[in-house]
């Protein structure tokens, strides 16, 4: 296994429509470990399409509790279980994630109890441990995982992550407004995967949603990062490669790769990728 990051879902926000990419999740393969970061809608299919069996995931991290980052966590774990999961799996996430998991198990109790009784499956609840993510760092099977609270109001527990192995270091911004501290956090990283928004596409997006009001636009502008700002952060941090994900907008035919390129290339002339679902980025 080579070290890589696969963008399983690259769309910012929870809604999907005909032809849209899927909400956010990423697979980080580093030093033989497979870490899933976030579990938006489509993650179960995404992991399989990346050629990884659900039972091969070593750990899961959830950056924050917006549904586009954990809506499919329960179905993913349940499906890993029916696909043969028998080793314990730890999921790190913010306060509230344990409650989600407990209630998911409750909602599926009929099926789970049936499969234990009728098919001899192990107890799903005891295979999965939910741990609270906190600011700081911890090691996991030889990897160093560092967390930094980012700026994603009104959510307070929202994290950027840095995952370091013996040769590579990747930084994942999570959902955040541009942060000066991200420059230090991402210093010299082999890859920075940063969320990004096309400022020009926001008005059109808000008009299309149809059931929100002006608060949606205000939320986007104070809680997410314009692509040009992301490019400036990448340049200041001197990262080796940049990838944009959690794209807003991601499904508007009036805005395409040229628009993103225009905003990014004004401030960044290093290698970069505009995320698409199932894009695998090898770490050199
Ligand atoms: Zn999001
Ligand atoms: Zn969010």
PDB file of C-alpha atoms in Angstrom, residues 60-62 65 70 73-74 77 88-105 124-133 157:
ATOM      1  CA  UNK A  60     -12.496   6.590  11.743  1.00  0.00           C
ATOM      2  CA  UNK A  61     -12.332  10.282  12.601  1.00  0.00           C
ATOM      3  CA  UNK A  62     -15.316  12.624  12.410  1.00  0.00           C
ATOM      4  CA  UNK A  65     -21.341  17.120  13.600  1.00  0.00           C
ATOM      5  CA  UNK A  70     -21.445  11.831   9.616  1.00  0.00           C
ATOM      6  CA  UNK A  73     -21.526   6.655   9.869  1.00  0.00           C
ATOM      7  CA  UNK A  74     -24.076   4.248  11.345  1.00  0.00           C
ATOM      8  CA  UNK A  77     -20.421   0.563  10.515  1.00  0.00           C
ATOM      9  CA  UNK A  88     -12.623  -3.655  17.245  1.00  0.00           C
ATOM     10  CA  UNK A  89     -12.856  -0.274  15.553  1.00  0.00           C
ATOM     11  CA  UNK A  90     -12.464   3.114  17.211  1.00  0.00           C
ATOM     12  CA  UNK A  91     -14.284   6.200  15.997  1.00  0.00           C
ATOM     13  CA  UNK A  92     -13.033   9.578  17.221  1.00  0.00           C
ATOM     14  CA  UNK A  93     -15.416  12.501  17.083  1.00  0.00           C
ATOM     15  CA  UNK A  94     -16.923  15.450  18.942  1.00  0.00           C
ATOM     16  CA  UNK A  95     -19.262  15.353  21.894  1.00  0.00           C
ATOM     17  CA  UNK A  96     -22.620  14.042  20.679  1.00  0.00           C
ATOM     18  CA  UNK A  97     -21.253  11.351  18.393  1.00  0.00           C
ATOM     19  CA  UNK A  98     -21.643   8.667  21.068  1.00  0.00           C
ATOM     20  CA  UNK A  99     -25.303   9.683  21.380  1.00  0.00           C
ATOM     21  CA  UNK A 100     -25.787   9.360  17.610  1.00  0.00           C
ATOM     22  CA  UNK A 101     -24.240   5.865  17.655  1.00  0.00           C
ATOM     23  CA  UNK A 102     -26.298   4.730  20.634  1.00  0.00           C
ATOM     24  CA  UNK A 103     -29.516   5.882  18.972  1.00  0.00           C
ATOM     25  CA  UNK A 104     -28.521   4.377  15.623  1.00  0.00           C
ATOM     26  CA  UNK A 105     -28.054   1.027  17.341  1.00  0.00           C
ATOM     27  CA  UNK A 124     -21.971  -4.873  16.957  1.00  0.00           C
ATOM     28  CA  UNK A 125     -22.087  -2.486  19.921  1.00  0.00           C
ATOM     29  CA  UNK A 126     -19.054  -4.072  21.542  1.00  0.00           C
ATOM     30  CA  UNK A 127     -16.970  -3.929  18.326  1.00  0.00           C
ATOM     31  CA  UNK A 128     -17.181  -0.146  18.064  1.00  0.00           C
ATOM     32  CA  UNK A 129     -15.747   2.345  20.540  1.00  0.00           C
ATOM     33  CA  UNK A 130     -16.593   6.019  20.257  1.00  0.00           C
ATOM     34  CA  UNK A 131     -13.876   8.301  21.648  1.00  0.00           C
ATOM     35  CA  UNK A 132     -14.167  12.033  22.193  1.00  0.00           C
ATOM     36  CA  UNK A 133     -11.834  14.014  19.971  1.00  0.00           C
ATOM     37  CA  UNK A 157     -16.211  21.416  18.317  1.00  0.00           C
TER      38      UNK A 157
END
